[in-house]
Structures are given as C-alpha cells and as structure tokens.
Coordinates of C-alpha atoms in Angstrom, one line a residue:
Chain A
M100 CA -24.2 -8.0 -2.2
P101 CA -21.1 -8.9 -0.1
I102 CA -18.9 -11.8 -1.1
T103 CA -17.2 -13.9 1.5
I104 CA -14.2 -16.1 0.6
N105 CA -13.1 -18.7 3.1
G106 CA -10.0 -20.2 1.5
D107 CA -7.9 -19.5 4.5
T108 CA -5.0 -22.0 4.4
G109 CA -3.4 -21.7 1.0
I110 CA -5.7 -24.2 -0.6
S111 CA -4.1 -23.8 -4.0
S112 CA -1.2 -22.1 -5.7
E113 CA -3.3 -20.6 -8.6
G114 CA -3.5 -17.0 -7.7
L115 CA -0.4 -15.7 -9.4
E116 CA 1.6 -17.6 -12.0
L117 CA 4.5 -17.0 -14.3
V118 CA 3.1 -16.1 -17.8
G119 CA 6.3 -15.1 -19.5
S120 CA 9.9 -14.4 -19.0
Q121 CA 12.6 -13.0 -21.2
T122 CA 16.3 -12.5 -20.6
W123 CA 18.8 -11.2 -23.0
D124 CA 22.6 -10.6 -22.8
N125 CA 24.9 -9.3 -25.4
T126 CA 22.0 -9.1 -27.8
S127 CA 20.3 -6.0 -29.0
I128 CA 16.7 -6.1 -28.0
S129 CA 14.5 -3.0 -28.6
S130 CA 11.1 -4.3 -27.2
V131 CA 9.4 -7.3 -25.6
D132 CA 5.8 -8.2 -26.4
F133 CA 3.3 -10.2 -24.3
T134 CA 0.0 -11.5 -25.4
H135 CA -3.0 -11.0 -23.1
D136 CA -5.3 -13.9 -22.4
P137 CA -8.6 -12.4 -21.0
T138 CA -10.0 -15.9 -20.3
K139 CA -7.3 -16.5 -17.7
Y140 CA -5.9 -13.2 -16.4
T141 CA -7.3 -10.0 -15.1
S142 CA -4.0 -8.3 -14.5
Y143 CA -0.3 -8.8 -14.9
F144 CA 2.4 -8.1 -12.3
V145 CA 5.6 -7.3 -14.2
T146 CA 9.2 -7.1 -12.8
W147 CA 12.1 -5.9 -14.9
W148 CA 15.8 -5.1 -14.8
I149 CA 17.1 -3.5 -18.0
D150 CA 20.4 -2.0 -18.9
H151 CA 19.6 1.2 -20.8
S152 CA 22.7 1.1 -23.0
P153 CA 23.4 1.5 -25.8
Q154 CA 20.2 3.3 -26.9
W155 CA 17.3 2.1 -24.7
T156 CA 17.4 5.4 -22.7
E157 CA 13.9 5.2 -21.2
T158 CA 11.6 2.3 -20.4
F159 CA 8.1 2.7 -21.9
L160 CA 5.0 0.6 -22.1
R161 CA 2.4 0.5 -24.9
F162 CA -0.7 -1.6 -25.3
I163 CA -1.4 -3.8 -28.4
N164 CA -4.6 -4.4 -30.2
S165 CA -5.6 -6.4 -33.3
S166 CA -4.0 -3.7 -35.5
G167 CA -0.6 -3.9 -33.7
V168 CA 1.1 -1.6 -31.1
I169 CA -1.1 1.4 -30.2
T170 CA 1.0 4.4 -30.8
S171 CA -1.7 7.0 -30.9
S172 CA -1.7 9.9 -28.5
S173 CA -4.4 8.3 -26.3
Y174 CA -2.4 7.6 -23.1
S175 CA -2.5 9.5 -19.8
M176 CA 0.1 9.3 -17.1
T177 CA 1.8 11.0 -14.2
T178 CA 5.5 10.8 -13.5
E179 CA 7.7 11.3 -10.5
W180 CA 11.4 10.9 -9.9
H181 CA 13.6 11.8 -6.9
A182 CA 17.4 11.8 -6.9
S183 CA 19.3 10.2 -4.1
G184 CA 21.3 13.3 -3.4
V185 CA 20.9 14.8 0.0
G186 CA 18.4 17.7 -0.1
S187 CA 17.0 16.9 -3.5
T188 CA 13.3 17.2 -4.1
P189 CA 11.1 15.1 -6.4
N190 CA 10.2 16.2 -9.9
W191 CA 6.5 15.7 -10.7
N192 CA 5.1 15.6 -14.2
V193 CA 8.1 17.3 -15.7
G194 CA 10.0 16.8 -18.9
G195 CA 7.1 16.5 -21.2
Y196 CA 6.2 12.9 -20.1
A197 CA 3.0 13.4 -18.2
G198 CA -0.3 14.3 -19.7
D199 CA -3.9 13.6 -19.8
G200 CA -5.0 11.7 -23.0
N201 CA -2.3 13.2 -25.1
R202 CA 0.7 10.9 -24.7
S203 CA 1.8 8.0 -27.0
Y204 CA 3.1 5.7 -24.3
I205 CA 3.3 5.1 -20.6
W206 CA 6.6 5.9 -19.0
L207 CA 8.0 3.4 -16.6
A208 CA 11.6 4.6 -16.0
G209 CA 14.3 6.9 -17.3
N210 CA 16.2 8.5 -18.6
G211 CA 19.7 7.9 -19.8
T212 CA 21.8 5.2 -21.5
G213 CA 24.3 5.3 -18.6
F214 CA 21.6 3.9 -16.3
D215 CA 19.9 0.6 -15.6
S216 CA 16.3 0.5 -14.5
Q217 CA 14.5 -2.0 -12.3
G218 CA 11.0 -2.0 -11.0
M219 CA 7.6 -3.6 -10.9
C220 CA 4.3 -2.6 -12.4
L221 CA 0.7 -3.8 -12.3
I222 CA -1.1 -3.8 -15.6
S223 CA -4.9 -4.3 -15.5
I224 CA -6.8 -5.0 -18.7
P225 CA -10.6 -5.1 -17.9
N226 CA -12.4 -7.2 -20.4
Y227 CA -15.1 -4.6 -21.0
A228 CA -15.8 -1.9 -23.5
E229 CA -16.6 0.6 -20.8
N230 CA -13.3 0.4 -19.0
Y231 CA -9.7 1.4 -19.9
P232 CA -6.5 -0.6 -19.5
T233 CA -4.4 0.9 -16.7
V234 CA -0.8 0.7 -15.3
R235 CA 0.8 1.5 -12.0
S236 CA 4.6 1.4 -11.7
V237 CA 7.4 1.8 -9.1
A238 CA 11.0 1.8 -10.2
T239 CA 14.6 2.7 -9.5
L240 CA 16.9 4.2 -12.1
V241 CA 20.5 3.1 -11.2
P242 CA 23.7 4.4 -12.7
S243 CA 25.8 1.8 -14.4
T244 CA 29.6 1.7 -14.6
I245 CA 29.3 3.9 -17.7
N246 CA 28.1 6.7 -15.5
G247 CA 30.1 5.8 -12.4
D248 CA 29.3 7.0 -9.0
Q249 CA 26.4 9.4 -9.2
N250 CA 22.7 9.7 -8.2
S251 CA 20.2 7.0 -8.4
Y252 CA 16.6 7.9 -8.7
I253 CA 13.4 6.5 -7.2
E254 CA 10.6 6.7 -9.7
Q255 CA 6.9 6.1 -10.0
S256 CA 4.1 6.5 -12.5
G257 CA 0.5 5.7 -13.2
G258 CA -1.6 6.0 -16.2
D259 CA -4.1 4.5 -18.7
L260 CA -5.0 4.2 -22.3
K261 CA -8.3 5.7 -23.5
V262 CA -9.2 2.7 -25.5
A263 CA -11.8 0.0 -24.7
G264 CA -10.2 -2.7 -22.5
N265 CA -11.9 -5.6 -24.3
T266 CA -10.0 -4.7 -27.5
I267 CA -6.6 -5.0 -26.0
T268 CA -4.6 -8.1 -27.0
G269 CA -1.3 -7.5 -25.3
F270 CA 1.4 -5.0 -24.3
R271 CA 4.9 -4.1 -25.2
I272 CA 7.8 -3.0 -23.1
L273 CA 10.2 -0.9 -25.1
G274 CA 13.1 1.4 -25.1
S275 CA 12.4 4.9 -26.2
N276 CA 15.4 5.3 -28.5
G277 CA 16.6 1.9 -29.4
P278 CA 18.0 -1.4 -28.1
S279 CA 19.3 -2.6 -24.8
N280 CA 22.1 -5.1 -24.6
R281 CA 21.0 -7.0 -21.6
G282 CA 18.0 -7.3 -19.4
T283 CA 15.3 -9.5 -17.9
I284 CA 11.5 -9.2 -17.7
N285 CA 9.2 -11.5 -15.8
V286 CA 5.4 -11.3 -16.2
M287 CA 3.1 -12.9 -13.7
G288 CA -0.5 -13.2 -14.4
V289 CA -3.1 -12.6 -11.7
K290 CA -5.5 -15.4 -12.5
R291 CA -9.2 -14.9 -12.7
L292 CA -11.5 -17.5 -11.3
Chain B
M204 CA 22.8 -14.1 16.2
S205 CA 22.5 -14.2 12.4
I206 CA 20.2 -16.6 10.6
T207 CA 20.4 -17.8 7.0
F208 CA 17.5 -18.3 4.7
S209 CA 15.9 -21.6 4.9
G210 CA 13.8 -23.3 2.2
T211 CA 14.8 -24.9 -1.1
P212 CA 16.1 -22.7 -3.9
G213 CA 14.2 -23.2 -7.1
T214 CA 11.0 -24.1 -5.2
T215 CA 8.0 -23.3 -7.5
I216 CA 6.4 -20.0 -6.7
G217 CA 3.2 -21.6 -5.9
S218 CA 4.4 -23.6 -3.0
Q219 CA 5.5 -20.5 -1.0
L220 CA 3.4 -17.7 -2.5
Q221 CA 0.0 -19.1 -2.1
L222 CA -3.5 -18.1 -3.1
I223 CA -5.6 -17.1 -0.2
G224 CA -8.7 -16.3 -2.3
S225 CA -9.8 -14.7 -5.6
T226 CA -13.1 -13.5 -6.9
S227 CA -14.6 -11.6 -9.7
W228 CA -18.1 -10.2 -10.1
S229 CA -20.4 -8.8 -12.8
T230 CA -23.4 -7.9 -10.6
N231 CA -23.6 -5.2 -7.9
T232 CA -21.3 -6.2 -5.0
S233 CA -20.5 -4.1 -2.0
S234 CA -17.6 -5.9 -0.3
V235 CA -15.3 -8.9 -0.5
S236 CA -14.1 -10.6 2.6
F237 CA -11.1 -13.0 2.9
S238 CA -10.2 -15.1 5.9
Y239 CA -6.6 -16.2 6.3
D240 CA -4.4 -17.9 8.9
T241 CA -2.1 -15.2 10.4
T242 CA 0.1 -17.8 11.9
L243 CA 1.0 -19.1 8.4
Y244 CA 1.1 -15.8 6.4
Y245 CA 2.9 -12.7 7.8
N246 CA 3.0 -10.9 4.4
L247 CA 0.3 -10.9 1.8
I248 CA -0.3 -9.0 -1.4
L249 CA -3.8 -7.9 -2.5
Y250 CA -4.4 -7.2 -6.1
W251 CA -7.6 -5.5 -7.3
W252 CA -9.3 -4.0 -10.3
I253 CA -12.7 -2.5 -9.4
D254 CA -15.2 -0.5 -11.4
H255 CA -16.4 2.2 -8.9
S256 CA -19.8 2.5 -10.5
P257 CA -22.6 2.8 -9.5
N258 CA -21.8 3.6 -5.9
W259 CA -18.5 2.1 -4.8
T260 CA -16.8 5.5 -4.9
W261 CA -13.8 4.8 -2.6
T262 CA -11.9 1.5 -2.2
Y263 CA -11.3 0.8 1.5
L264 CA -9.9 -2.0 3.6
R265 CA -10.9 -3.3 7.1
F266 CA -9.3 -6.1 9.0
R267 CA -11.5 -8.8 10.5
N268 CA -11.4 -10.6 13.8
S269 CA -13.6 -13.3 15.3
S270 CA -16.5 -10.9 15.5
G271 CA -16.3 -9.9 11.8
D272 CA -15.2 -6.6 10.3
I273 CA -13.4 -4.3 12.7
T274 CA -15.3 -1.0 12.4
T275 CA -14.0 0.8 15.5
S276 CA -11.9 3.9 15.2
D277 CA -8.6 2.0 15.6
Y278 CA -7.1 2.8 12.2
S279 CA -4.7 5.3 11.0
F280 CA -3.8 6.0 7.4
S281 CA -2.2 8.5 5.0
T282 CA -2.8 9.1 1.4
E283 CA -1.3 10.7 -1.7
W284 CA -2.7 11.3 -5.2
Q285 CA -1.5 13.1 -8.3
P286 CA -3.7 13.8 -11.4
T287 CA -2.4 13.3 -14.9
N288 CA -3.2 16.9 -15.8
A289 CA -1.2 18.4 -13.0
A290 CA 1.2 21.2 -14.2
A291 CA 4.9 20.4 -14.0
N292 CA 6.2 20.3 -10.5
T293 CA 2.9 20.5 -8.9
P294 CA 3.2 18.4 -5.7
P295 CA 0.7 15.6 -5.1
T296 CA -2.0 16.0 -2.6
W297 CA -0.9 14.5 0.7
K298 CA -3.0 13.6 3.6
G299 CA -0.9 12.6 6.6
A300 CA -1.8 10.4 9.5
T301 CA -1.2 13.2 12.0
G302 CA -3.5 16.1 12.3
E303 CA -5.8 15.2 9.4
T304 CA -9.4 15.3 10.2
D305 CA -11.2 14.6 7.0
G306 CA -12.0 11.2 5.4
D307 CA -8.8 11.0 3.4
G308 CA -6.3 10.4 6.2
G309 CA -5.6 10.8 9.9
L310 CA -5.8 9.0 13.2
N311 CA -8.8 7.4 14.8
K312 CA -10.3 6.3 11.5
N313 CA -12.5 3.3 11.0
K314 CA -10.9 2.0 7.8
I315 CA -7.8 2.2 5.6
W316 CA -8.0 4.0 2.2
L317 CA -6.8 2.1 -0.9
A318 CA -8.1 4.3 -3.7
G319 CA -10.6 7.0 -4.5
N320 CA -12.7 8.8 -5.1
G321 CA -15.5 8.8 -7.6
A322 CA -18.1 6.5 -9.0
V323 CA -17.0 7.4 -12.6
F324 CA -13.6 5.9 -12.0
D325 CA -12.1 2.4 -11.8
S326 CA -9.3 1.7 -9.5
H327 CA -6.6 -0.9 -9.6
G328 CA -3.5 -1.6 -7.5
W329 CA -1.7 -3.8 -5.2
A330 CA -1.3 -3.6 -1.4
Q331 CA 1.3 -5.3 0.7
I332 CA -0.2 -6.4 4.0
G333 CA 1.7 -7.4 7.1
T334 CA -0.1 -9.4 9.8
M335 CA 2.1 -11.2 12.3
G336 CA -0.1 -13.8 14.0
T337 CA 2.4 -15.8 16.1
Y338 CA 4.8 -14.2 18.6
N339 CA 7.7 -15.9 20.4
D340 CA 7.1 -13.3 23.1
G341 CA 3.3 -13.2 23.6
S342 CA 3.5 -10.0 25.6
Y343 CA 4.6 -7.9 22.7
K344 CA 2.0 -6.4 20.4
H345 CA 2.3 -5.9 16.7
Y346 CA -0.3 -4.2 14.5
P347 CA -1.5 -5.2 11.1
H348 CA -0.5 -2.7 8.4
V349 CA -0.9 -1.9 4.7
R350 CA 1.1 -0.2 2.0
T351 CA -0.6 0.4 -1.3
N352 CA 0.1 1.6 -4.8
A353 CA -2.9 2.3 -7.1
T354 CA -4.3 4.1 -10.1
L355 CA -7.6 5.8 -10.1
T356 CA -8.4 5.3 -13.7
T357 CA -10.7 7.5 -15.8
S358 CA -13.4 5.9 -17.9
P359 CA -15.6 6.8 -20.9
R360 CA -18.1 8.0 -18.2
T361 CA -16.0 11.1 -17.4
S362 CA -13.5 13.6 -18.8
S363 CA -11.7 13.7 -15.5
P364 CA -8.0 12.9 -15.4
T365 CA -6.5 9.7 -14.1
Y366 CA -4.8 9.8 -10.7
T367 CA -1.7 8.0 -9.5
E368 CA -2.2 7.1 -5.8
R369 CA -0.5 5.6 -2.9
G370 CA -1.1 5.2 0.8
M371 CA -0.4 3.3 4.0
G372 CA -2.2 2.5 7.2
G373 CA -2.4 0.4 10.3
C374 CA -5.0 -1.0 12.7
Y375 CA -4.1 -0.6 16.3
I376 CA -5.4 -4.0 17.3
A377 CA -3.0 -6.9 18.1
S378 CA -2.4 -8.7 14.9
N379 CA -2.6 -12.2 16.5
T380 CA -6.4 -11.6 16.8
I381 CA -6.8 -10.8 13.1
T382 CA -8.6 -13.4 11.1
G383 CA -8.9 -11.7 7.7
L384 CA -9.7 -8.6 5.8
T385 CA -12.6 -7.0 3.9
V386 CA -12.3 -4.8 0.8
F387 CA -15.3 -2.6 0.3
G388 CA -16.8 0.4 -1.4
A389 CA -17.4 3.4 0.8
G390 CA -20.5 4.5 -1.0
G391 CA -22.1 1.2 -2.0
A392 CA -21.9 -1.4 -4.7
S393 CA -19.6 -2.0 -7.7
R394 CA -20.9 -3.5 -10.9
R395 CA -17.8 -5.4 -11.8
G396 CA -14.4 -6.2 -10.4
Y397 CA -11.6 -8.6 -9.6
V398 CA -9.8 -9.1 -6.3
T399 CA -7.1 -11.6 -5.5
L400 CA -5.2 -12.1 -2.2
V401 CA -2.0 -14.1 -2.1
G402 CA 0.2 -14.9 0.9
F403 CA 3.9 -15.6 1.4
K404 CA 3.9 -18.7 3.5
R405 CA 6.4 -18.3 6.3
N406 CA 9.0 -20.8 7.4
P407 CA 9.0 -22.0 11.0
L408 CA 10.1 -19.4 13.6
S409 CA 13.7 -19.3 14.4

C-alpha cells in the first residue's frame, strides 16, 4: 500500500525538536544520559562537540534499559578514520573497535586526550521486539592546543545493539577512560505522528 | 559581492527548519510520497527507519514531477557499504557512478539507492536533498541531488552482520520541475517503518 503525504508548504514545525541539551565547562563530566520516549520519538539526531581531555580519550555510545546502562558484549559496529595528511589512506575496522555482536559499546570518535571531537549521529530505537536499536555516525577528530598543529581525522561508524528495541529506555554518551572538562551535546528528536 | 546572513539569530528551530511530512506504518506499505515546494525549500533532510521485511529489500528514492514519480533512466548514483565483520583494513565495497552496470550504482539508473539489501534487515539513516526550484537566471539548469548516510541493521531474523552505508546520487531533470519525492522498497512492501522529511526554509533570493 503506498502512502502519499501532501503537507507541502511547511504546515507545522513538529518534525524535529530539541529534546535535550547539555553544556559543561571547567567541570569533569564522564557521561551524559538521555531518556527515550517511544510515544513521541522514533529516532534522535545528536550533535556533539567534546574536548577529550583530561581522560575522555574516545567518544562512545551505549544504550540503556530498565537495568541500567547495557555494557554486555552485544554491540556491532564498523569504524573508519582518515587522517588529513596528504597521501594518507583510511583505516577500516582496525584497532579492535569493530566487530559483529562482540563489542560492549558503539564507537563515535577517537582517540586521544589531545583531541576534540565533533560530529552528528542518528540513533533509531524501533519500538518492537523484533528490531534492534541502531546508530549511524559521522565525525571529525580535531587536535587541540595540547597537541598543536597535527593531523585531523575524518571519521564514521555504524552499528547496532542486539537487544530488542522495545526494551530500550535511553542512551548514554560517554568517554572511554574518564571525564571531559568541556563539551556540548544537543539531542533532537524525530517526532512520530 | 559578498552577502551576509539574513534572518533573526535565536529564531526557534521550527520556524526555519520545517516539517514537510512524517508518517509511520505498521501494515504492509510499499512507498511513501512527499510533495514539497521547491521554491521554498532548497535543502531538505529525510530521516527514515524501515523494517525491510517482508519484501522491501532495498530502500530507494525517486523524485516526482507533475506527472508523478520520475521512473525514467535519468538518475546516477554511487554507493558504499562495509560490514561489521570485515577484517581490519578491508576496504568497503564501492560502486561508482561511472562504469557500473549493476543495480548498485552507475549512470542511466531509474532511481537513487539509499540502503540495502535484504528483507531480513532494517535500514535507518538520513539523506540531505538539494532541490533548487527558483532561478534568477531561468536558462541555467540545476539538478536535484541526494547525499545519504545509513545503517543496514541486522535483526533477530538473521545472523548476518550489520552494514555501514553511504551514497549519493542525482536526477538529470531540471530541479524547478520537481514537486516532491518518493521513498520506496525495491522488492515490495515493508511491514513497519517511520519516515520524516524536513526542509530548511530559504530566505528571499539576493
């Protein structure tokens, strides 16, 4: 059955709305949690900028259920990063990050405390037992003044969690090794009608 | 000549980034069509999550004009996908727009690939769409085009890996004749899904 939608002139502003926002500066933050509302949102479009010092190192994502943050090795993902240096080639699925159903997080950016990362990712949480929550991310890893003038990296990843989507209650964005001293995260919800 | 940004800083996101349309379904659906005013929106973002079973298989996009979906071989697209179980430093599979002759990329295609393939997967992603519907110089053609980032997500229905995917494509028909777009399954219906299209409302032409 085809569906036709004729709302052709911006009839409302309800497609994408800000769900949450966090900014920290000169404060040690090791993770940021967001609560999923399946009655309102199908997906979340997240933008972030995070200083990876002093210990954040890598930017990870984990889903949350009623028992808390899901840390089991049930995640799958691919990774890719490409240095800005002339003649460099991308690195695909290297460094022990990628895997199929045997990882404990989804990698969004990294690594190094002498870098900042910024990017955007789409997180979809289908409200069904037969479907998995899934993530697609594009990012940049940018050297900070700690590192000085060196390569930046363009990065991307995609993955999922092999857990029923209708059991997911939220997600966490975290540093792999510890806190960040400054950063900002915005979460926009893709509204369901 | 240089121009500066117009508009009011601090304007709420809803007033400039506007909903074109949104839908969800829980019964077999084979396509979703949106119409939009290409003189108001030059850039749009499509968000989707779609269960590919029972027959959706691939997620594709076609533009629409006053006659309906454009199904002629006026499209070109390229694709890339990488499975989660690929060995370290295995390059993704690329299908370029030049010289490819199969259904995964090339010239003279009749649609643009967003994600695929397989009915045992779900796909989700976002696609940025450019469709410039008003020209100061009416003699100059622009073509509608798409850039997409997606995940082809495994499900309990399969032991296959998940795939990270991306692609791009265009339709070689003047964008001021475009009236909308259709997202559809190449193989048939999907049992459930969500699709939302938002547009960045442009300011008056300088």
